[in-house]
XYZ file of C-alpha atoms in Angstrom:
590
model
C 122.446 156.027 36.562
C 119.599 153.575 37.095
C 119.874 149.791 37.014
C 117.455 146.892 36.753
C 117.416 143.105 36.367
C 115.564 141.664 33.369
C 115.094 138.464 31.390
C 113.747 135.024 32.228
C 113.690 132.475 33.719
C 115.062 134.161 36.800
C 114.455 134.927 40.468
C 114.109 138.397 41.926
C 117.839 138.617 42.785
C 119.263 137.579 39.408
C 118.965 138.482 35.749
C 120.372 140.386 32.807
C 121.842 143.717 33.937
C 120.350 146.751 32.221
C 121.502 150.328 32.801
C 119.610 153.563 32.055
C 122.030 156.086 30.546
C 121.397 159.095 28.350
C 117.610 158.546 28.552
C 117.881 155.004 27.153
C 118.015 151.485 28.627
C 120.883 149.264 27.475
C 122.952 146.221 28.465
C 126.532 145.379 29.466
C 128.807 143.099 27.427
C 130.334 140.049 29.144
C 133.863 140.615 27.739
C 136.398 140.550 30.618
C 133.495 140.381 33.089
C 134.443 139.320 36.643
C 132.844 138.709 40.034
C 134.189 142.084 41.161
C 132.050 143.737 38.436
C 129.064 141.776 39.723
C 129.699 142.998 43.306
C 129.526 146.638 42.188
C 126.386 146.052 40.087
C 124.602 144.135 42.855
C 125.213 147.023 45.259
C 123.693 149.346 42.643
C 120.641 147.063 42.691
C 120.390 147.170 46.491
C 121.920 143.798 47.373
C 124.869 143.422 49.741
C 127.076 141.462 47.323
C 127.156 139.134 44.327
C 126.998 135.348 44.486
C 127.918 134.879 40.814
C 127.527 136.167 37.291
C 126.379 134.842 33.910
C 127.651 135.242 30.376
C 126.368 134.680 26.826
C 122.896 136.137 27.441
C 121.873 133.408 29.899
C 118.756 135.442 30.773
C 117.885 136.203 27.174
C 119.088 138.803 24.707
C 118.403 142.431 25.476
C 117.399 145.170 23.072
C 118.701 148.645 22.383
C 122.220 149.903 23.059
C 125.102 147.983 24.644
C 126.342 150.732 26.910
C 129.452 149.162 28.471
C 132.170 146.755 27.323
C 135.430 145.447 28.814
C 134.385 146.594 32.289
C 137.126 146.070 34.877
C 136.227 146.773 38.523
C 138.244 146.197 41.658
C 135.082 145.429 43.625
C 135.105 148.355 46.054
C 133.929 151.077 43.653
C 130.798 153.000 44.589
C 129.615 153.180 40.977
C 130.133 151.161 37.815
C 131.149 154.437 36.153
C 134.228 154.487 38.437
C 135.443 151.213 36.909
C 137.625 151.012 33.805
C 135.713 150.455 30.555
C 135.845 151.339 26.834
C 133.517 154.292 27.219
C 129.768 154.686 27.139
C 128.278 153.183 23.972
C 131.656 152.014 22.636
C 131.338 148.248 22.141
C 132.095 145.544 19.601
C 129.605 143.059 21.161
C 126.213 141.740 20.144
C 123.301 141.053 22.499
C 124.301 137.391 22.489
C 127.035 138.486 24.914
C 124.808 140.297 27.425
C 126.061 139.896 30.999
C 123.941 138.888 33.977
C 124.454 138.758 37.725
C 123.283 136.585 40.619
C 123.107 138.657 43.809
C 122.967 137.439 47.392
C 119.371 137.563 48.599
C 120.109 140.128 51.290
C 119.178 143.781 50.950
C 121.388 146.733 51.895
C 119.656 148.294 54.963
C 117.611 151.325 53.948
C 118.010 150.756 50.199
C 115.078 152.103 48.178
C 114.057 149.742 45.413
C 111.810 150.959 42.596
C 109.500 148.074 43.532
C 109.628 148.774 47.289
C 108.519 151.904 49.095
C 109.030 152.339 52.806
C 105.871 153.130 54.743
C 106.650 156.484 56.244
C 104.965 159.830 55.978
C 106.191 162.497 53.627
C 106.726 164.666 56.690
C 109.210 162.216 58.138
C 111.192 162.412 54.903
C 111.474 166.202 55.084
C 112.826 166.115 58.599
C 109.921 166.473 61.004
C 109.313 164.184 63.925
C 106.891 161.388 63.069
C 103.817 161.068 65.270
C 102.258 157.559 65.280
C 98.877 157.248 63.599
C 95.941 157.314 65.976
C 92.761 155.301 65.425
C 89.392 155.800 67.097
C 88.001 152.326 66.389
C 86.783 151.152 62.979
C 85.285 154.544 62.150
C 88.103 156.685 63.546
C 90.657 158.878 61.845
C 94.389 158.614 61.219
C 96.614 161.574 62.063
C 99.804 162.471 60.256
C 102.618 164.281 62.043
C 102.213 167.845 60.822
C 99.759 169.912 58.862
C 99.156 170.175 55.121
C 97.559 173.404 53.993
C 94.190 172.864 52.341
C 94.871 175.895 50.153
C 97.251 173.892 47.997
C 95.916 170.345 48.369
C 93.917 169.250 45.348
C 91.600 166.298 44.793
C 94.445 164.173 43.444
C 96.457 164.714 46.638
C 93.471 163.740 48.733
C 92.950 160.722 46.510
C 96.600 159.772 47.027
C 96.248 159.879 50.827
C 93.123 157.736 50.566
C 94.982 155.240 48.414
C 97.872 154.944 50.838
C 95.651 154.236 53.837
C 92.557 152.825 52.080
C 90.577 152.600 55.307
C 90.082 153.774 58.838
C 87.154 156.133 58.286
C 89.267 159.153 57.390
C 92.732 160.611 57.185
C 93.203 163.978 58.813
C 96.421 165.952 58.809
C 96.434 167.507 62.245
C 98.891 169.247 64.560
C 101.609 167.149 66.161
C 100.293 165.341 69.213
C 96.726 166.544 68.742
C 93.559 164.510 68.459
C 92.729 163.998 64.763
C 89.836 165.834 63.203
C 86.987 163.572 62.133
C 86.399 163.917 58.386
C 82.675 163.543 58.839
C 82.513 166.810 60.817
C 81.591 169.952 58.819
C 84.114 172.704 58.123
C 83.250 174.976 61.065
C 84.659 172.610 63.758
C 87.811 172.258 61.623
C 88.182 176.022 61.650
C 87.491 176.037 65.392
C 90.359 173.606 65.971
C 92.590 175.738 63.774
C 91.765 178.836 65.813
C 92.293 177.178 69.201
C 95.608 175.464 68.539
C 98.959 176.552 67.227
C 99.186 174.716 63.921
C 102.553 173.472 62.746
C 102.362 173.654 58.941
C 105.075 171.854 57.010
C 103.627 171.710 53.503
C 102.083 174.609 51.695
C 100.884 172.649 48.683
C 100.919 169.184 47.155
C 100.283 168.378 43.501
C 99.616 164.748 42.566
C 98.827 163.291 39.174
C 96.756 160.601 40.911
C 98.902 157.699 39.721
C 101.468 157.890 42.533
C 101.629 155.045 45.043
C 102.702 157.296 47.911
C 102.165 160.943 48.802
C 105.934 161.479 48.998
C 106.178 160.843 45.240
C 103.966 163.855 44.445
C 105.344 167.332 43.765
C 105.140 169.446 46.917
C 106.111 172.858 48.251
C 107.509 173.215 51.749
C 106.528 176.051 54.061
C 109.278 178.645 54.368
C 110.721 178.896 57.850
C 110.279 182.692 57.939
C 106.700 182.643 56.644
C 104.405 184.589 58.960
C 101.158 183.177 57.540
C 101.983 179.875 55.785
C 98.353 178.965 55.118
C 96.578 182.289 55.094
C 94.217 181.321 52.281
C 93.204 177.950 53.659
C 92.975 175.563 56.598
C 94.278 172.088 57.530
C 93.660 169.561 54.753
C 91.178 166.777 55.550
C 90.314 163.724 53.453
C 87.801 160.924 53.899
C 88.578 157.297 53.071
C 86.197 154.608 51.879
C 86.590 151.464 54.037
C 87.702 148.274 52.332
C 85.551 145.157 52.830
C 87.910 143.594 55.379
C 87.875 146.718 57.530
C 84.174 147.456 57.662
C 82.592 147.874 61.088
C 82.426 144.669 63.141
C 78.680 144.348 62.607
C 79.155 143.943 58.862
C 81.374 140.869 59.144
C 78.471 138.446 59.395
C 76.960 139.797 56.166
C 80.160 139.613 54.120
C 80.068 135.942 53.055
C 76.598 136.415 51.568
C 77.778 139.482 49.673
C 80.701 137.565 48.261
C 78.386 134.875 46.935
C 76.473 137.429 44.874
C 79.569 138.343 42.852
C 82.534 135.976 42.673
C 85.739 137.999 43.169
C 88.082 137.804 40.177
C 91.301 138.456 42.091
C 92.786 137.140 45.338
C 96.035 136.853 47.317
C 97.394 133.411 48.257
C 100.452 132.156 50.110
C 101.011 135.249 52.258
C 101.407 134.811 55.992
C 99.894 138.179 56.890
C 96.892 140.262 55.900
C 97.451 142.204 52.697
C 100.274 140.112 51.240
C 100.440 137.151 48.922
C 100.770 135.774 45.419
C 98.396 137.474 42.960
C 95.867 135.094 41.412
C 93.127 136.022 38.922
C 90.029 134.124 37.804
C 89.625 133.516 34.074
C 87.467 130.940 32.304
C 86.447 129.409 35.673
C 90.085 128.696 36.615
C 92.407 130.556 38.959
C 95.801 131.433 37.493
C 98.802 133.562 38.348
C 100.425 136.722 36.977
C 103.904 136.717 35.405
C 106.343 139.164 37.014
C 107.629 140.651 33.721
C 107.371 144.459 34.123
C 105.650 143.988 37.494
C 105.953 147.240 39.473
C 104.424 149.294 42.279
C 101.763 150.873 40.048
C 100.310 147.506 39.039
C 100.698 146.125 42.566
C 98.820 149.147 43.961
C 95.897 148.523 41.605
C 95.694 144.986 43.027
C 95.857 146.229 46.625
C 93.148 148.842 46.140
C 90.919 146.419 44.228
C 91.053 144.147 47.289
C 90.252 147.014 49.657
C 93.717 147.789 51.042
C 95.863 150.891 50.616
C 98.524 151.253 47.964
C 101.302 148.683 47.596
C 104.462 148.990 49.632
C 106.245 146.196 47.747
C 105.880 144.555 44.334
C 107.415 141.090 44.681
C 108.858 139.055 41.823
C 110.395 135.606 41.450
C 107.602 133.649 43.223
C 108.557 135.127 46.609
C 105.097 134.087 47.902
C 105.222 130.573 46.470
C 104.345 129.130 43.085
C 100.705 129.032 42.061
C 98.386 126.216 41.030
C 95.373 127.214 39.001
C 92.294 125.301 40.152
C 88.601 125.673 39.504
C 86.599 127.556 42.157
C 85.233 125.430 44.979
C 82.186 123.492 43.830
C 83.132 123.526 40.148
C 84.470 119.989 40.166
C 84.023 116.952 42.373
C 86.146 113.872 42.936
C 86.255 110.773 45.050
C 89.048 110.422 47.581
C 91.757 107.857 46.967
C 93.034 105.630 49.814
C 95.639 107.353 51.960
C 99.203 106.209 51.411
C 101.736 105.950 54.193
C 103.894 108.903 53.288
C 105.032 111.249 56.038
C 106.399 114.160 54.026
C 105.050 115.967 51.000
C 107.500 118.631 49.812
C 106.451 121.971 48.454
C 106.288 121.422 44.684
C 106.666 123.591 41.618
C 103.518 125.415 40.562
C 100.945 123.964 38.191
C 98.019 125.396 36.298
C 97.687 128.448 34.076
C 99.477 131.797 34.075
C 96.800 134.213 32.908
C 98.658 137.537 32.643
C 102.068 138.869 31.678
C 103.639 142.302 31.209
C 100.862 144.039 33.124
C 101.406 147.796 32.783
C 98.967 149.755 34.923
C 99.029 153.543 35.061
C 97.823 153.482 38.673
C 94.344 154.960 38.213
C 92.616 151.708 37.200
C 89.984 150.210 39.506
C 90.854 146.634 38.510
C 93.904 144.756 37.251
C 91.731 143.594 34.334
C 91.539 147.205 33.096
C 95.332 147.470 32.692
C 97.183 146.781 29.423
C 98.522 143.228 29.537
C 99.785 140.418 27.361
C 98.195 137.005 26.917
C 100.992 134.474 27.202
C 101.901 130.921 26.398
C 103.663 128.510 28.734
C 106.963 129.180 26.961
C 106.813 132.884 27.853
C 106.719 132.510 31.615
C 107.112 129.905 34.350
C 105.608 129.675 37.830
C 109.028 130.584 39.214
C 108.127 134.103 37.982
C 104.764 134.415 39.774
C 104.123 137.999 40.918
C 103.112 138.928 44.456
C 102.363 142.035 46.542
C 102.627 143.473 50.022
C 99.944 146.088 50.613
C 99.710 148.950 53.071
C 97.218 147.732 55.672
C 95.502 150.260 57.944
C 96.219 150.003 61.637
C 92.978 148.962 63.358
C 94.354 148.078 66.785
C 93.232 144.423 66.628
C 96.677 143.146 67.650
C 96.443 145.135 70.902
C 93.440 143.040 72.016
C 95.191 139.644 71.988
C 98.439 138.173 73.320
C 100.148 134.845 73.958
C 101.408 133.703 77.361
C 103.681 130.894 78.567
C 105.050 129.695 75.229
C 108.648 128.705 74.593
C 108.791 131.121 71.647
C 106.949 134.311 70.688
C 104.812 132.363 68.188
C 103.182 129.938 70.651
C 101.293 130.066 73.923
C 97.958 130.322 75.677
C 95.613 132.826 74.019
C 94.586 135.785 76.191
C 92.149 138.406 74.922
C 91.098 141.811 76.215
C 87.380 142.322 76.802
C 86.611 145.804 78.031
C 89.485 146.632 80.382
C 90.092 143.038 81.480
C 92.412 140.341 80.126
C 91.263 136.723 80.230
C 91.488 133.294 78.628
C 89.415 131.662 75.860
C 87.412 128.462 76.382
C 88.812 125.614 74.272
C 85.429 123.946 73.607
C 85.175 123.758 69.813
C 88.618 125.362 69.403
C 89.777 124.228 65.929
C 92.245 125.198 63.227
C 89.861 127.877 61.923
C 89.744 129.692 65.259
C 93.500 129.298 65.664
C 94.014 130.729 62.160
C 92.101 133.875 63.109
C 94.053 134.180 66.375
C 97.415 133.916 64.567
C 96.261 136.438 61.949
C 95.148 138.880 64.648
C 98.518 138.463 66.374
C 100.323 139.141 63.091
C 102.110 135.782 63.336
C 100.936 134.148 60.102
C 99.347 130.695 59.961
C 98.218 128.284 62.654
C 100.282 125.117 62.871
C 98.288 123.695 65.757
C 95.128 124.544 67.702
C 95.891 123.601 71.328
C 92.992 122.695 73.642
C 94.983 121.883 76.808
C 97.516 124.480 77.928
C 98.435 123.434 81.484
C 102.110 123.320 80.438
C 101.936 127.014 79.453
C 100.808 128.114 82.914
C 103.109 131.119 83.217
C 100.537 133.897 83.479
C 98.573 135.228 86.437
C 95.487 135.582 84.194
C 93.040 132.859 85.272
C 89.566 134.188 84.438
C 87.836 133.099 81.232
C 86.320 136.006 79.256
C 85.382 134.394 75.916
C 83.573 131.152 75.079
C 81.721 129.523 72.198
C 84.105 130.959 69.614
C 83.217 129.750 66.129
C 85.044 131.295 63.163
C 84.743 130.864 59.413
C 88.473 131.508 59.034
C 88.455 134.834 57.157
C 87.878 137.103 60.167
C 90.401 139.752 61.214
C 89.783 139.323 64.945
C 88.335 136.711 67.320
C 85.746 139.302 68.346
C 84.366 139.173 64.777
C 83.644 135.431 65.103
C 80.470 134.053 66.646
C 80.745 133.704 70.441
C 78.606 133.600 73.563
C 79.175 137.243 74.429
C 78.541 137.997 78.105
C 76.740 134.637 78.642
C 79.837 132.502 79.124
C 79.467 128.731 78.918
C 82.350 126.244 78.990
C 82.363 122.484 79.731
C 85.954 122.365 80.897
C 86.775 125.392 83.005
C 90.104 126.414 84.463
C 93.352 127.476 82.846
C 94.241 123.868 82.016
C 91.621 123.860 79.260
C 92.230 127.391 77.973
C 92.769 127.686 74.217
C 96.267 128.035 72.786
C 98.000 128.256 69.416
C 101.272 127.537 67.683
C 101.752 129.950 64.764
C 104.127 129.900 61.791
C 105.191 132.268 58.995
C 104.875 129.441 56.443
C 102.483 126.538 55.977
C 101.676 123.717 53.591
C 98.652 123.929 51.313
C 97.493 120.616 49.867
C 95.394 120.667 46.711
C 93.840 117.726 44.866
C 94.458 117.816 41.106
C 90.777 117.403 40.231
C 91.154 117.323 36.402
C 93.419 114.271 36.709
C 90.719 112.418 38.666
C 88.204 113.201 35.939
C 90.560 112.217 33.115
C 91.591 108.861 34.618
C 88.305 107.643 36.115
C 86.881 104.376 34.732
C 84.596 101.481 35.756
C 86.021 98.002 36.383
C 84.414 94.673 37.355
C 86.951 93.034 39.678
C 86.754 89.483 41.150
C 86.318 89.347 44.917
C 89.333 87.080 45.411
C 91.496 90.000 44.204
C 89.950 92.444 46.672
C 90.911 91.051 50.105
C 93.476 93.825 50.609
C 90.972 96.529 49.640
C 88.404 95.038 52.045
C 90.903 95.075 54.936
C 91.548 98.777 54.275
C 87.798 99.560 54.194
C 88.090 100.723 50.597
C 84.919 98.869 49.556
C 81.372 99.896 50.325
C 79.618 98.389 53.357
C 77.533 95.996 51.198
C 80.744 94.067 50.379
C 80.533 92.430 53.836
C 77.466 90.476 52.703
C 79.036 89.274 49.443
C 79.724 85.564 48.777
C 83.521 85.682 49.299
C 85.669 84.740 47.388
C 83.145 84.254 44.567
C 81.496 86.975 42.555
C 82.771 90.431 41.720
C 82.449 94.120 42.630
C 81.957 97.023 40.233
C 84.505 99.717 41.140
C 85.108 103.329 40.206
C 88.879 103.584 39.747
C 91.041 106.660 39.224
C 94.454 108.155 39.785
C 94.947 111.011 42.186
C 97.665 113.613 42.551
C 98.101 115.928 45.521
C 100.082 119.139 45.086
C 101.550 121.046 47.995
C 101.013 124.608 46.896
C 102.258 126.123 50.148
C 105.589 127.523 51.246
C 106.430 124.739 53.720
C 106.714 120.956 53.514
C 103.694 118.961 54.653
C 104.727 116.943 57.704
C 101.865 115.131 59.462
C 102.056 115.384 63.239
C 101.536 111.648 63.823
C 104.692 109.970 65.119
C 106.363 107.210 63.135
C 104.840 104.492 65.383
C 101.338 105.676 64.441
C 101.906 104.767 60.788
C 101.184 101.320 59.370
C 103.010 99.857 56.399
C 100.662 97.471 54.628
C 102.043 94.721 52.395
C 99.570 95.647 49.653
C 101.341 98.968 49.237
């Protein structure tokens, strides 16, 4: 039996229950339905328990057969088929009585969801010891734990390995514990390695269709334990991977912004705390919009990941797990004046605004872009921003996180930044240390966003590292590592030396993201001639231009551009300015 949640509006852990029986999807009738039934169904779906259930097709009417009716579970059954019911397909209900469940948002450890695939090698799944991937810098190779025979590995299998990893120069299946074979080396050195070392073959052949999101989903043949020559007709399989734009050699990072300007990307990830995860947004008619999660699965998510230069997807997220989107025009497409700041200390994360461009995306897995997949153009009634789709991609291990650490903080997500240059650890000069540099540091650490860029860290003096090794750091914000930002190199220069003025960060998994609703400014803007005697308050707040000082107060008038403004918090955390309550002024004109 297979189960899934369907219907809308819903979150990822709730929906109409559908069961796949006798090669057909169908629903369950709500007659005599109880919370105990919901507990059993939620465990089928990979959740620890149920929080509630729904009747009368709350999540919409299903189609096809109604497989079960009058289900009566005790709550401890391992399968819904162990519960009492009228029999498969025996029902007097209509789809207006389809049952739904609301599951607790906590997964059963180790549960395999159809939209989640654990990142492990095929070899680990068939019982061999997993050897960690090894990387020789940006152009190095990744090594799997045991050897795949090249005699039975076709182009589709090689393509599948490339898709999983996406980057790292090459993927070489080599003997356990050995140094990986560089894919750029011709065949003769490969054969030389094979002759010199005892190869531990585990797979004789792999046959992929090319649409799989992971090598373990392909058909494969294991090597027989008593085989004397398991790969007599071939040699260890080797594949070469094309690097994604984020993982190009360090020297290419300075050229990347110019390349992006030549062709505006039509897809991006937003709202994710780490590299390779986020809400999927696509550009259509000069406006960014989101993708509805109806039928969203690993195949479609993998097309997104590969289009952005990552490996295949390890998770296809539904129910706006990465926040709700707000479709805005690309930067530079619209301009607006800035309204006077109001004295409000908290701006909560709001529901999404803007368009939803795609729904029911059904990729086969071979497409090079999400735009090449079959999809449905939708109206606002079809989908809400609470159903925005998101992804988590397989990201190649580049070793960047091993070149940075935090020291002295109260928690693991804060502290003085220490970087490794050559074989030596040292501090970073805080001259010019801003949110952009802190963002890159937090990303390199794998800790998400920067809440605060700290320029004095004397209170985090808990490390014996005192020497400064990096200065003049200036980042654009997109870099994967501080070493990819501009810096002084070996010619260190810092106004304030000493550990007191070393750079530090406070990182967070979530952050606010404030966006001006530019169309509203354009729609509400108008010109008004206003008498000066009505503008004393505006003058005190410096809302008038400097020439107003020379006006004949209180006589005469000023010509003003007036408009309404609306700020949306599109992030996954409330906006809370760091200024204390005594720093805020309440003006009577407000």
